[in-house]
Short mmCIF file of C-alpha atoms and ligand atoms in Angstrom, two decimals:
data_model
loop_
_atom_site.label_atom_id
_atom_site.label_comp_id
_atom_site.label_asym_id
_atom_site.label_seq_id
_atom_site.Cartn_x
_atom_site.Cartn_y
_atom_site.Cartn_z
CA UNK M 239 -48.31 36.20 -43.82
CA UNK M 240 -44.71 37.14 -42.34
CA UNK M 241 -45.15 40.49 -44.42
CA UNK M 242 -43.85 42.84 -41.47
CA UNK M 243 -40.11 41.88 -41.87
CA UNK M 244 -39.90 41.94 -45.81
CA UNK M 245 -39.87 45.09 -48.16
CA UNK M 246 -40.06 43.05 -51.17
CA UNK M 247 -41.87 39.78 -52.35
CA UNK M 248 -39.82 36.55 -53.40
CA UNK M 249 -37.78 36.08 -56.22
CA UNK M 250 -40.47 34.09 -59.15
CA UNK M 251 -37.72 31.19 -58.43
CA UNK M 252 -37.81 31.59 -54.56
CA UNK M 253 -41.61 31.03 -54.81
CA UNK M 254 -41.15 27.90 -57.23
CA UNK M 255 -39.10 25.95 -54.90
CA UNK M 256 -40.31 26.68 -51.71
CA UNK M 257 -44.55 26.43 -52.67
CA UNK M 258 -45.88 23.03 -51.85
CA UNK M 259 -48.87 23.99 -52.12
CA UNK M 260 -49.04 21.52 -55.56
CA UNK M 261 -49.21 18.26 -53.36
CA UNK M 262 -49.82 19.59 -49.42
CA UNK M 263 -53.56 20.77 -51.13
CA UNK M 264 -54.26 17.18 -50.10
CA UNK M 265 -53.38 17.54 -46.41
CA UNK M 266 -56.67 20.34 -46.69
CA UNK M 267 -59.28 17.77 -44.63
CA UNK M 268 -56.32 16.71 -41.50
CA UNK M 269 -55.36 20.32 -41.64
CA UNK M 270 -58.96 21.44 -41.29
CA UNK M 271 -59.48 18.88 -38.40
CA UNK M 272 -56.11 20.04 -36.95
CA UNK M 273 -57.14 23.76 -36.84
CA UNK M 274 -60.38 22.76 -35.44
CA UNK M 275 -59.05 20.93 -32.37
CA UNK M 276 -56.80 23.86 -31.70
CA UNK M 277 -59.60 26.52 -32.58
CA UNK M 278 -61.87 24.70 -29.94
CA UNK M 279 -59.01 24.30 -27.03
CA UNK M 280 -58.36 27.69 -27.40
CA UNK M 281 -61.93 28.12 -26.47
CA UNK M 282 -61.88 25.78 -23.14
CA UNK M 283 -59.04 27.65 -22.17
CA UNK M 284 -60.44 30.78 -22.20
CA UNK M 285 -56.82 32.23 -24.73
CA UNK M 286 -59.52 32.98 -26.70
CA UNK M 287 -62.87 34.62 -26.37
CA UNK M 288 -65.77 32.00 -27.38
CA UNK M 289 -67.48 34.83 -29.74
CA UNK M 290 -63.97 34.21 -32.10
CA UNK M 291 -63.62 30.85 -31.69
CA UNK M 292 -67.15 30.42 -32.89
CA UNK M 293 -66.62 32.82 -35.82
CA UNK M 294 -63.28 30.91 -36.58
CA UNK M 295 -65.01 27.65 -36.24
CA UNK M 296 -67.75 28.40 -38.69
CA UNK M 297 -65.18 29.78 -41.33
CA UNK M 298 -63.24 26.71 -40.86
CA UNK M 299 -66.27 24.87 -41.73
CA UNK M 300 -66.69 26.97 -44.80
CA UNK M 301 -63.43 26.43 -46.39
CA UNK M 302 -63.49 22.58 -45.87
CA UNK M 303 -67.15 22.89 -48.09
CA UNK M 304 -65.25 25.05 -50.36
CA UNK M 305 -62.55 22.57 -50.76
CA UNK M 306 -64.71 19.90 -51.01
CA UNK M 307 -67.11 21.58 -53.22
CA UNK M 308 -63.81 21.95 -55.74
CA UNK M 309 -64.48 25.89 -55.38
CA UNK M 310 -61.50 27.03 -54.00
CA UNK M 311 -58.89 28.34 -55.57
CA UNK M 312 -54.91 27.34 -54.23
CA UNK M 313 -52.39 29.94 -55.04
CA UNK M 314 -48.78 28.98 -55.01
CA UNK M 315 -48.00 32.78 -53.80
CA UNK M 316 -50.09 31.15 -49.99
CA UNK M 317 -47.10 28.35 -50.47
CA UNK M 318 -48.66 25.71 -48.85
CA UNK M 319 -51.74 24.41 -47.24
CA UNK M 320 -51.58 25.94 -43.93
CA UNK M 321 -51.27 29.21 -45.29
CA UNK M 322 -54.13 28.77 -47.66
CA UNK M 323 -56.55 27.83 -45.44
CA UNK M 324 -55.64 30.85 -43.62
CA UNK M 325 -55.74 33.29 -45.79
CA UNK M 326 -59.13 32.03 -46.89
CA UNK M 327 -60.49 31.75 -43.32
CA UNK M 328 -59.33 35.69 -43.23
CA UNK M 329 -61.42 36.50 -46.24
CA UNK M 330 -64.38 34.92 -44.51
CA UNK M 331 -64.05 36.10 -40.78
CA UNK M 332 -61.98 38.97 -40.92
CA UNK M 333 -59.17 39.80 -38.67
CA UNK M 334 -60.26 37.37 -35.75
CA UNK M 335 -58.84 35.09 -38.11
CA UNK M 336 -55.80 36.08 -36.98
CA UNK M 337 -55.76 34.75 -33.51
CA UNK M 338 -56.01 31.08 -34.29
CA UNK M 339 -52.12 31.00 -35.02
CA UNK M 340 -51.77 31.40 -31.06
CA UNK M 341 -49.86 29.17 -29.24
CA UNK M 342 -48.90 26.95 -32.55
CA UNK M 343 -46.61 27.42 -35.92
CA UNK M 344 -46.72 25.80 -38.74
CA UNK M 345 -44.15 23.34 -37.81
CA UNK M 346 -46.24 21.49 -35.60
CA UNK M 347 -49.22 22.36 -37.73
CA UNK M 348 -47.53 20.13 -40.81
CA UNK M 349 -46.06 17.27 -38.58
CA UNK M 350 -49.67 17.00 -36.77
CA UNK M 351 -51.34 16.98 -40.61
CA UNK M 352 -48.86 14.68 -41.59
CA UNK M 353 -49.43 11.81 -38.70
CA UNK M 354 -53.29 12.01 -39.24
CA UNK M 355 -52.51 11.56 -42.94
CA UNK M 356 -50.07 8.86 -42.65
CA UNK M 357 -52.24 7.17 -39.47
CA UNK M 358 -55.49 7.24 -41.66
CA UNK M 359 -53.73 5.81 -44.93
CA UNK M 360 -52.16 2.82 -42.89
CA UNK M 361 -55.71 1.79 -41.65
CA UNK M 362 -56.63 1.56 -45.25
CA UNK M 363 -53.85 -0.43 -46.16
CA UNK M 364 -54.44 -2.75 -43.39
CA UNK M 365 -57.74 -3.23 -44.27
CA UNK M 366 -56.86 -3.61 -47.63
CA UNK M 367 -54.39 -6.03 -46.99
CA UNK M 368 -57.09 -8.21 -44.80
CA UNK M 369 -59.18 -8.04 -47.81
CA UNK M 370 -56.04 -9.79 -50.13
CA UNK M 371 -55.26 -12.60 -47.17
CA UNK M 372 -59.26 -13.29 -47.16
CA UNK M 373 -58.77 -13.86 -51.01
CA UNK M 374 -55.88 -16.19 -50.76
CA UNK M 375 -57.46 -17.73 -48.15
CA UNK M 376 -60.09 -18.72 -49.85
CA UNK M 377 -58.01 -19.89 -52.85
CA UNK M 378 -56.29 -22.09 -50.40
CA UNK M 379 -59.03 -23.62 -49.07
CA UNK M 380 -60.44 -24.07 -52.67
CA UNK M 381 -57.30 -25.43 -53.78
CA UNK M 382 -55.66 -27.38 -50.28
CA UNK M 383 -55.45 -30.92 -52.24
CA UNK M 384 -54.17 -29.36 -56.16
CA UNK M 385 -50.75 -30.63 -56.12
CA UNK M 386 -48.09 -28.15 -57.51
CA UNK M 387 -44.04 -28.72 -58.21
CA UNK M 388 -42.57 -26.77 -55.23
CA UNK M 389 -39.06 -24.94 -55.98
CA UNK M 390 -36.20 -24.13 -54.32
CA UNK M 391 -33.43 -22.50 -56.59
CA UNK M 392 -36.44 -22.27 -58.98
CA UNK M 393 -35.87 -25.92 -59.24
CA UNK M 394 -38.15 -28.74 -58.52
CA UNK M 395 -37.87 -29.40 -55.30
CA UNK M 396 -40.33 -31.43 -53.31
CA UNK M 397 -44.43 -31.21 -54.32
CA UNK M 398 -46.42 -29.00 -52.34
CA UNK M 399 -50.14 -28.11 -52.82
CA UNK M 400 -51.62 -25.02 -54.45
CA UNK M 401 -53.17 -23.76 -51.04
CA UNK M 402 -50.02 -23.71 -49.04
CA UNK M 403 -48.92 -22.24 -51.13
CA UNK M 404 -51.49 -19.27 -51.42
CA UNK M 405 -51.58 -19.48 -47.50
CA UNK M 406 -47.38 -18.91 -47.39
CA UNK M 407 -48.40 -15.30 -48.93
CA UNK M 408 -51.29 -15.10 -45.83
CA UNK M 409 -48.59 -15.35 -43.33
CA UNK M 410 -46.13 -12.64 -45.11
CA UNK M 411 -48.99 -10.61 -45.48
CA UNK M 412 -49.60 -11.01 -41.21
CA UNK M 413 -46.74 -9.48 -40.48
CA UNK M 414 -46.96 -6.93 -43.00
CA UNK M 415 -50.22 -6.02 -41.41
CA UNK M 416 -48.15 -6.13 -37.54
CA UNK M 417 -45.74 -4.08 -38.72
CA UNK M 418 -48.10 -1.43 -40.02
CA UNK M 419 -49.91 -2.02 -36.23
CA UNK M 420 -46.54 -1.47 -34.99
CA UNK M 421 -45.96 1.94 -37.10
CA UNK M 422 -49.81 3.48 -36.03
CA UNK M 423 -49.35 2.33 -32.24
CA UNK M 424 -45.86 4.48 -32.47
CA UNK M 425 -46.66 7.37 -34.66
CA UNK M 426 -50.17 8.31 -32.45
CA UNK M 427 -48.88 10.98 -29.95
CA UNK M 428 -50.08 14.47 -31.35
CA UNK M 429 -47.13 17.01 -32.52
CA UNK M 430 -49.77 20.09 -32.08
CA UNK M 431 -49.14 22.74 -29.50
CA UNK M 432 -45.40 22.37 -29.89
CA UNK M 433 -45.11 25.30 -31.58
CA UNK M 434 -41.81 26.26 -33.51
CA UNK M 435 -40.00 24.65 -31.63
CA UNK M 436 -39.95 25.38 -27.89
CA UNK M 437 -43.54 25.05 -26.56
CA UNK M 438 -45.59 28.10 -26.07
CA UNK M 439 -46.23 30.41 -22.49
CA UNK M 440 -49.86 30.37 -23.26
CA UNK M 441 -51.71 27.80 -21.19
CA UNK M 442 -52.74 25.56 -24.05
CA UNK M 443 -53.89 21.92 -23.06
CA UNK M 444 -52.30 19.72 -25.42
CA UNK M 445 -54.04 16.83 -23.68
CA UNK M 446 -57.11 17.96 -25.20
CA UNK M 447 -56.24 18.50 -28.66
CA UNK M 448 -54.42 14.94 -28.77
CA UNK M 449 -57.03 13.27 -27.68
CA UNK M 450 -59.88 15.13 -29.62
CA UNK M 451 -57.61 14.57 -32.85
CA UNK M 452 -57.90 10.26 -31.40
CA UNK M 453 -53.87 10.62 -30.44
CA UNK M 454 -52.89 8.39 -27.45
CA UNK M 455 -51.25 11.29 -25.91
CA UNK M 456 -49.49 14.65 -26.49
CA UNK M 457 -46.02 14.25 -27.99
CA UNK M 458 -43.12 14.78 -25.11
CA UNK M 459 -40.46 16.84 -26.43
CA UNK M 460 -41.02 20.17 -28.61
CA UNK M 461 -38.06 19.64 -30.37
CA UNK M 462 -38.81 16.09 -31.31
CA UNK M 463 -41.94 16.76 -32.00
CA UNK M 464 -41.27 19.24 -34.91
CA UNK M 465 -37.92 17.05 -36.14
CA UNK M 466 -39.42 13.82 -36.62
CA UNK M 467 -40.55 11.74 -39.60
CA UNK M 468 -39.75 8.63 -38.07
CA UNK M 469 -43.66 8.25 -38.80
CA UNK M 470 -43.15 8.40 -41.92
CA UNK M 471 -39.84 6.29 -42.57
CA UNK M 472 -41.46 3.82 -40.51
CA UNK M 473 -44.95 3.43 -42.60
CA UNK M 474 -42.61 3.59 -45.44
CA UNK M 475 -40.13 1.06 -44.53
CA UNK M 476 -43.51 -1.38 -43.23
CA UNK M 477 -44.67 -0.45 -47.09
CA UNK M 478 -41.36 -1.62 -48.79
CA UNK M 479 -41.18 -4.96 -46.79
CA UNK M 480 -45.26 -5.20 -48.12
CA UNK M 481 -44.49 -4.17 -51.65
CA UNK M 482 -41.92 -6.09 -52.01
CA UNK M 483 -44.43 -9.13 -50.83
CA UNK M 484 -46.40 -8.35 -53.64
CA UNK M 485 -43.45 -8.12 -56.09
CA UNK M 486 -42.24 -11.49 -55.43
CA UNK M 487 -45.95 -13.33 -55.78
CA UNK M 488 -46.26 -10.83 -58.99
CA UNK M 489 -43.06 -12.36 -60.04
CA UNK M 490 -44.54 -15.98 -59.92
CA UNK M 491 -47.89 -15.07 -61.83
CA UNK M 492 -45.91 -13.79 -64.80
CA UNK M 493 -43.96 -16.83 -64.68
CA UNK M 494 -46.76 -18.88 -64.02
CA UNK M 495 -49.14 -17.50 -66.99
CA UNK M 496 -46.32 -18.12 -69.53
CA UNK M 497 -47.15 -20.69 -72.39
CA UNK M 498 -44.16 -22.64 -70.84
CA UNK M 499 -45.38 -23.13 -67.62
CA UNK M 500 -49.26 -22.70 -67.63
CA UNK M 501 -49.37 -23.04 -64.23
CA UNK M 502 -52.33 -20.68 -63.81
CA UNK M 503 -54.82 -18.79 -66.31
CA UNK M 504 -56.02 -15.20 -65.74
CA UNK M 505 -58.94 -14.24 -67.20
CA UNK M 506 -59.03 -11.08 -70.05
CA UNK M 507 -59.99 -9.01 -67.01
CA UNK M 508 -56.26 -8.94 -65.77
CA UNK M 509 -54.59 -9.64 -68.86
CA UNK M 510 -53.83 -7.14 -72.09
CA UNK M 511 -53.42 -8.26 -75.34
CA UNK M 512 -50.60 -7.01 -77.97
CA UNK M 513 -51.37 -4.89 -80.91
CA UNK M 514 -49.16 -6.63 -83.41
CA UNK M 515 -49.02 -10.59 -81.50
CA UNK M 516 -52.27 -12.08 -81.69
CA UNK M 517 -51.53 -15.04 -79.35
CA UNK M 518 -50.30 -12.68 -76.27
CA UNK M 519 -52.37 -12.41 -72.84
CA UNK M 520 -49.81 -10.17 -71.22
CA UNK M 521 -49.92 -10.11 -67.70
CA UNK M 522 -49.59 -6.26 -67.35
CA UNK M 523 -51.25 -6.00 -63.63
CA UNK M 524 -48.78 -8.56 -62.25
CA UNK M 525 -45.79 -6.63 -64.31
CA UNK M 526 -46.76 -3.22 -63.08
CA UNK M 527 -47.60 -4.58 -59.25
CA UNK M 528 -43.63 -6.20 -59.25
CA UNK M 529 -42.65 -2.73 -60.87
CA UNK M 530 -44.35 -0.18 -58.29
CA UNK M 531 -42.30 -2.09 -55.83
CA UNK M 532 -39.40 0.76 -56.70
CA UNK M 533 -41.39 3.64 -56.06
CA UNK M 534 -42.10 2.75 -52.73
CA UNK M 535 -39.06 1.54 -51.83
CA UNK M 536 -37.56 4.66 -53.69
CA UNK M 537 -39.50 6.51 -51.26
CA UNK M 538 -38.36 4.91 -48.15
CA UNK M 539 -34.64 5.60 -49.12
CA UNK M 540 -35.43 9.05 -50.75
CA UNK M 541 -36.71 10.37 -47.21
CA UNK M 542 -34.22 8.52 -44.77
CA UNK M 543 -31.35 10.38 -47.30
CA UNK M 544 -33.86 13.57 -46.87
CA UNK M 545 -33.64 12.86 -42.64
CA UNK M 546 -29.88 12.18 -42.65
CA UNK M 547 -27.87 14.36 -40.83
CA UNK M 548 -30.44 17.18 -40.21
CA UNK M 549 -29.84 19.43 -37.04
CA UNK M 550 -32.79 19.62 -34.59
CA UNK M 551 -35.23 20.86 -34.60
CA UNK M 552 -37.18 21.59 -38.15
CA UNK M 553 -35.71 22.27 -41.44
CA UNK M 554 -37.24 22.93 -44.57
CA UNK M 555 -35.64 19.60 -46.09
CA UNK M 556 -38.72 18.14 -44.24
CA UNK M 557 -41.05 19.27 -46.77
CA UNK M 558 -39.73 16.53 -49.08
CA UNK M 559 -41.06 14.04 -46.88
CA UNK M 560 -44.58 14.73 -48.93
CA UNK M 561 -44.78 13.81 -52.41
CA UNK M 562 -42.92 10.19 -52.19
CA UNK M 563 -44.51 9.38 -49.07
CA UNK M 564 -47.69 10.04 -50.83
CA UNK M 565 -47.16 8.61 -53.96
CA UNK M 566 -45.53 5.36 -52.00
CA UNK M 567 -48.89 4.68 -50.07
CA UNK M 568 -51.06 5.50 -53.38
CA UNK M 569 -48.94 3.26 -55.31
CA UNK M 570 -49.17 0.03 -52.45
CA UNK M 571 -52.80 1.03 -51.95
CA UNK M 572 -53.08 0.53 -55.88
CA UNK M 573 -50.79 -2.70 -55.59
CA UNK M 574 -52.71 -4.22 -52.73
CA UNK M 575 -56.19 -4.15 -54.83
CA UNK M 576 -54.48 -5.37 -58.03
CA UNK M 577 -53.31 -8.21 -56.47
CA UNK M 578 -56.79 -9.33 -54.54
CA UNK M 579 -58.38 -8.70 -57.82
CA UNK M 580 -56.03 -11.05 -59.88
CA UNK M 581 -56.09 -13.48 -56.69
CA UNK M 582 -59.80 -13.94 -56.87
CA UNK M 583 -59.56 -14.09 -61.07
CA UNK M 584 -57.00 -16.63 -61.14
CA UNK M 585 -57.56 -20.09 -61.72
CA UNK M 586 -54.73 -22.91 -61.47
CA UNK M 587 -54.43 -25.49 -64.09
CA UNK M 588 -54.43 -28.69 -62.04
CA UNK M 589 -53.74 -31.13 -64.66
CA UNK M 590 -50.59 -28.98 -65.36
CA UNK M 591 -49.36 -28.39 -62.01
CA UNK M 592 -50.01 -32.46 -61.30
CA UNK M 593 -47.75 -33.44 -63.95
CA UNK M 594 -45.32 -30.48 -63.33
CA UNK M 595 -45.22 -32.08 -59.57
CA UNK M 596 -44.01 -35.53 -60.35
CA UNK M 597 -41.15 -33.90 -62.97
CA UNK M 598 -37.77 -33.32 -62.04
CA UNK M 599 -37.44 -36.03 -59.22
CA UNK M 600 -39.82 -34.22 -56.98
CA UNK M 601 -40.49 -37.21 -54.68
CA UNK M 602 -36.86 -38.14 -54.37
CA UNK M 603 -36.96 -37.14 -50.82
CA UNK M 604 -39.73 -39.34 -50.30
CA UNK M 605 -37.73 -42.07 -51.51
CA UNK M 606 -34.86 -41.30 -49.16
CA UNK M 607 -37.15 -40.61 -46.45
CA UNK M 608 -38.67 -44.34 -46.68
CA UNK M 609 -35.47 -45.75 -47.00
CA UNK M 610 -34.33 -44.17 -43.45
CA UNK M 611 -37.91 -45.11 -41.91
CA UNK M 612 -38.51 -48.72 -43.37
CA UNK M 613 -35.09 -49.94 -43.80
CA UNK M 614 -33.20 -47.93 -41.07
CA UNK M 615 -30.75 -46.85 -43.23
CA UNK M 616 -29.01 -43.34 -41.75
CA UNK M 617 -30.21 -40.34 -44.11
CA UNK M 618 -27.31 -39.53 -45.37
CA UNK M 619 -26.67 -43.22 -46.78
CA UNK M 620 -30.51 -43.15 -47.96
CA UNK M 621 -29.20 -39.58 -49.71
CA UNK M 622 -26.64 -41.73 -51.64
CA UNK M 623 -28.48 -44.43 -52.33
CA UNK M 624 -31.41 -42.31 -53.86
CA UNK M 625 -28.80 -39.95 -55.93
CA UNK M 626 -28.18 -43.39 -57.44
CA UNK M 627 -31.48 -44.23 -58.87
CA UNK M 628 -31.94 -40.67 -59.45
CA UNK M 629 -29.26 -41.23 -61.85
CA UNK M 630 -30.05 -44.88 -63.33
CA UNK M 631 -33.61 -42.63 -64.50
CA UNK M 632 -32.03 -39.96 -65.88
CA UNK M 633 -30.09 -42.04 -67.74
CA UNK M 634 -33.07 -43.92 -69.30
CA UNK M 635 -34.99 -40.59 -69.14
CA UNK M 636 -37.40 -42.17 -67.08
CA UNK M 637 -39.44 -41.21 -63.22
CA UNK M 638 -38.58 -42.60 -60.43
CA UNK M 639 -42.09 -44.41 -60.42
CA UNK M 640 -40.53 -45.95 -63.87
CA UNK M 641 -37.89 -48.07 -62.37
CA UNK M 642 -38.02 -51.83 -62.32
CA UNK M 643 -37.84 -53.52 -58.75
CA UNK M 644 -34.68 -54.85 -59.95
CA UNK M 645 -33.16 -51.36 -61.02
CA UNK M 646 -34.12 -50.23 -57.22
CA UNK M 647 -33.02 -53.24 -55.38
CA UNK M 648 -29.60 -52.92 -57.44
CA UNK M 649 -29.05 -49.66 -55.34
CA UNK M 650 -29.92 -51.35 -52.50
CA UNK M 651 -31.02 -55.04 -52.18
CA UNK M 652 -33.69 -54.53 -49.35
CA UNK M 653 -36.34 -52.34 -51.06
CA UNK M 654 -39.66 -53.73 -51.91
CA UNK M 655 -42.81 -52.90 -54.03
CA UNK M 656 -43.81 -50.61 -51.31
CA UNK M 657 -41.83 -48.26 -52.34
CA UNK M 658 -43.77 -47.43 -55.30
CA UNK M 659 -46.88 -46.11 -52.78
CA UNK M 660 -44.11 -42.77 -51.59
CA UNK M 661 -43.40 -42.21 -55.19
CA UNK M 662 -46.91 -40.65 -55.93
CA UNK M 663 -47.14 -36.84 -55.60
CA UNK M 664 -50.54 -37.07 -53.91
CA UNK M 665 -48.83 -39.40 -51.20
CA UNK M 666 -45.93 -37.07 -50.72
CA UNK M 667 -48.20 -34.07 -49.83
CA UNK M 668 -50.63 -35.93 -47.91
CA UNK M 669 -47.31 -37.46 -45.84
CA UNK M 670 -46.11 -34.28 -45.13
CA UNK M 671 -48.27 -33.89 -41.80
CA UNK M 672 -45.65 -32.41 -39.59
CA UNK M 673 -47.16 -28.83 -38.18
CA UNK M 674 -46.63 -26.05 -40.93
CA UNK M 675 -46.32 -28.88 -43.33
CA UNK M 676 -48.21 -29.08 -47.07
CA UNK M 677 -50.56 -32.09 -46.29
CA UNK M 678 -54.38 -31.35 -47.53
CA UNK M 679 -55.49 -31.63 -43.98
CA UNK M 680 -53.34 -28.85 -42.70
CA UNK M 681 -54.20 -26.53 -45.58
CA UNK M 682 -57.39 -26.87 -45.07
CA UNK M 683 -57.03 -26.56 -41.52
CA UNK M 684 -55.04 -23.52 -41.36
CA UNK M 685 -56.96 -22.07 -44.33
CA UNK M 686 -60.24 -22.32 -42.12
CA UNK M 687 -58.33 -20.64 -39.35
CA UNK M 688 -57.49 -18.03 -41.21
CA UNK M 689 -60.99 -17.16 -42.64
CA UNK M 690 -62.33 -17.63 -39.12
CA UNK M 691 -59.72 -14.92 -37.64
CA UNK M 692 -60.46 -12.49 -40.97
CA UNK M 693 -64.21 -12.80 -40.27
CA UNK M 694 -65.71 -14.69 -42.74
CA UNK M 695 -65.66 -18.44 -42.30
CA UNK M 696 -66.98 -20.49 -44.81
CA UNK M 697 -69.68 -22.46 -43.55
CA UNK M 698 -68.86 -25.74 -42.20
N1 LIG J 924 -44.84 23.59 -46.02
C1 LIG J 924 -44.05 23.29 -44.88
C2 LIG J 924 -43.71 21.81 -44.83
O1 LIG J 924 -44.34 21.09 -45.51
C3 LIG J 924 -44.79 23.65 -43.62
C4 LIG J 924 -43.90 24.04 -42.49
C5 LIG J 924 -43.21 25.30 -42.82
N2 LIG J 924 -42.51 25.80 -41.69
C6 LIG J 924 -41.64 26.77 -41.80
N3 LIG J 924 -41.06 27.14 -40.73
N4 LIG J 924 -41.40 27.34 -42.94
O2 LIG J 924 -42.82 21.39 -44.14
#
C-alpha cells in the first residue's frame, strides 16, 4: 500500500507485531459504513467523478457480502482492516479503487471505526442493562414484604425486605446506565475527514459524513481527533463502575446459596455440580460474573497506561486500545445477561431469611428508637439502655422478644408490654416509612415506578 518508498518487505517479526488484522477483522461492518459515507461525500462534492464513486460504492457493497458471507480471506501481510478492505475493493474495481483514500488516512479511518464500534456496543449494554433492572424489579415487587437480615460489616444490622433490596441494585444499575448516556452523548462527533493529522485542502464536507454516519457533529480539532481514546477510557471506566456492580451482587449470591446461609436457591440451570462431591450446586455463573470484573477493569487501566504520556497527535501505541476494549465490553455484555438470567431463576427462601432477620439483635434499633419516641428518653441514653438488654439476652442466649417485662423494666423502669409490638421483624420493616426507607409500601411503590419508567408495568 505505501510500496513506493520501500525496496524491501518487512522483517517476518515486523509484520507479527504491527498486523492487527487478528482482532480489527471485526471493525469490517463500521469500516464498511465509514468508507461508504466518505465514498458518497466525495461524490456530492464533485472530488470525485460519480461514475467512480458508483463503481467504488458497489465494490464496497461486495466485500461487506463477502465478509459476511465468511468468504473472504484476511491476510496479516494487508495488516489491518482498513487495508484489507482495500486491497479487496482493488481486486474488484480496479484502480479507481484508488481514489477513495482522498482527503482521509487511516488515522481517522480507525478512530471513526472505533467510535461507531464503541457507540453501537454501549447501546447494547444499556439495553441490556434495562433488561437486568426490569428483572430485579420484578423480583422486588414479587418479594416487597419477604423480610431479610440486613448487614452492615456483614453483620446483622437492622431487617430489611427482599425487594429493597433487589431495587438497591435498580438504582446502581441507573446510574450505570447515565454514565454510559454520558459516554455516547460525548464520544458522537465524527473523527473522519481529519486526515493524518492536519485536515485535508480538498473541499470535503465533514458535516455530511458526520451526520450520515448519525454523529452529532464533525469533530473540531484534527489533532484531537486522531489522538483521542477518551471514548474509549470513558465506556471503559462507565464498564468497570458496572462490572464491578455486578461483582458485588455476584458476591452475595455465592454467599447466599451456601448451605450456611440458604438465603436463596438457584435452580440446576445456573448452578454446576462437582464431579467427585455429590452434594455441591456450585454457583459457577455468579463466580465467573464477580471474576470477569478484572478483565474489564484490567482493560480500563491497560489503555489509560497505553494513553499516558503519548505526544499528539497519533501513535501506533493506539492500536492497543482494541483487543481489551473489546474483550471488556464482550465480557460485561456476557456479565449483564448472566446476571438477568440468574435474577429471574432465583428464588429466596423466606422462612430462612425470616428467621435470619430476627437473629443477631436485628430490631435493637427498634427498641432504642421506641424508647426515644414513647418515653422521651435522648437516643443516645436509649443507645445505653438497649446495649443493656442486648446484653442481659446474650447472656441467657435469648431474643430480645425473650425478655421478661421485669428483665426490661430493670434497664429502665418505664417500659411497658408495648414494647414487645417493635420487637417483630415484620413491624420493623413496615415502620421504616421514611422516603427511601424498606417498608412494604415503599417497595412496592418504588418497584411499580420502576417497571412503569422501564416499560412494562404490571397490571394494576
Ligand atoms: N491499525 C491501525 C490502528 O489500529 C490503524 C491506523 C494506522 N495508522 C498508521 N498511521 N499506521 O491504530
Amino acid at each position: 500500500m505505501w510500496g513506493g518508498r520501500f525496496a524491501s518487505g518487512p522483517a517476518e517479526i515486523m509484520e507479527e507485531i504491527n498486523a492487527s488484522i487478528g482482532f480489527d477483522k471485526r471493525l469490517a461492518p463500521q469500516d464498511i459504513r465509514g468508507s461508504l459515507a466518505h465514498v458518497t461525500m466525495l461524490g456530492a462534492t464533485g472530488i470525485l467523478p460519480r461514475a467512480d464513486v458508483a463503481a467504488i460504492q458497489d465494490g464496497l457493497k461486495a466485500v461487506q457480502a463477502e465478509i459476511e458471507g465468511g468468504g473472504f480471506v484476511f491476510r496479516r501481510e494487508l495488516e489491518d482492516i482498513h487495508m484489507s478492505v482495500e486491497s479487496r475493493l482493488t481486486e474488484i474495481v480496479g484502480p479507481a479503487a484508488g481514489r477513495l483514500h482522498t482527503a482521509r488516512s487511516r488515522n481517522d479511518q480507525v478512530a471513526t471505526d472505533m467510535k461507531l464500534w464503541v457507540r453501537d456496543t454501549l447501546d447494547g449494554l444499556d439495553a441490556q442493562v434495562a433488561d437486568l433492572q426490569k428483572a430485579l424489579a420484578e423480583k422486588a415487587l414479587a418479594h416487597a414484604g419477604t423480610v431479610m437480615p440486613g448487614f452492615t460489616h456483614l453483620q446483622s444490622a437492622q431487617p430489611v425486605t427482599f425487594g429493597h433490596h433487589c431495587l438497591a441494585y435498580v438504582e446502581m444499575l441507573a446510574r450505570d446506565r447515565g454514565r454510559f448516556r454520558d459516554a455516547r452523548a460525548r464520544l458522537n462527533e465524527c473523527p473522519l475527514g481529519a486526515a493524518a493529522l492536519a485536515g485535508t485542502s480538498f473541499p470535503i464536507d465533514r458535516h455530511a459524513t458526520a451526520a450520515s454516519l448519525g454523529f452529532d457533529r464533525p469533530t473540531a480539532n484534527s489533532l484531537d481527533s486522531v489522538a483521542d481514546r477518551d471514548f474509549a477510557l470513558e465506556s471503559l471506566a462507565a464498564a468497570s463502575i458496572c462490572a464491578v456492580h455486578l461483582s458485588r451482587f455476584a458476591e452475595e449470591l455465592v454467599v447466599w446459596t451456601s448451605a450456611q446461609f440458604d438465603f436463596v436457591r438457584l435452580s440446576d440451570g445456573y448452578t454446576t455440580g462437582s464431579s467427585i462431591m455429590p452434594q455441591k450446586r456450585n454457583p459457577d455463573a455468579a463466580e465467573l460474573v464477580r471474576a470477569k470484573s478484572g478483565r474489564v477493569i484490567g482493560a480500563l487501566t491497560g489503555l489509560l497506561i497505553v494513553m499516558k504520556g503519548l505526544p499528539l497527535a497519533y501513535s501506533k501505541d493506539m492500536q492497543e486500545d482494541k483487543e481489551g476494549t473489546f474483550d471488556a465490553l464482550q465480557a460485561l455484555s456476557l456479565c449483564l445477561a448472566a446476571m438477568t438470567g440468574m435474577v429471574r431463576d432465583l428464588e429466596p427462601n423466606a422462612p430462612v431469611l425470616a428467621r435470619a432477620a430476627g437473629s443477631g439483635y436485628a430490631t435493637a434499633t427498634d427498641l432504642a428508637d421506641w424508647l426515644v419516641r414513647e418515653l422521651g428518653l435522648p437516643f443516645r441514653e436509649a443507645h445505653h439502655v438497649t446495649g443493656r438488654l442486648v446484653g442481659t439476652a446474650s447472656a441467657r442466649g435469648v431474643g430480645l422478644e425473650e425478655l421478661t417485662l421485669a428483665e426490661m423494666q430493670a434497664a429502665e423502669p418505664r417500659i411497658t408490654q408495648a414494647v414487645y409490638a417493635v420487637l417483630g421483624v415484620e413491624n420493623s420493616v413496615s415502620s421504616r416509612t421514611s422516603y427511601g426507607g424498606t417498608a412494604p409500601d415503599n417497595v412496592r411503590a418504588q418497584a411499580t415506578r420502576w417497571l412503569e419508567r422501564l416499560g412494562d408495568a404490571p397490571a394494576p
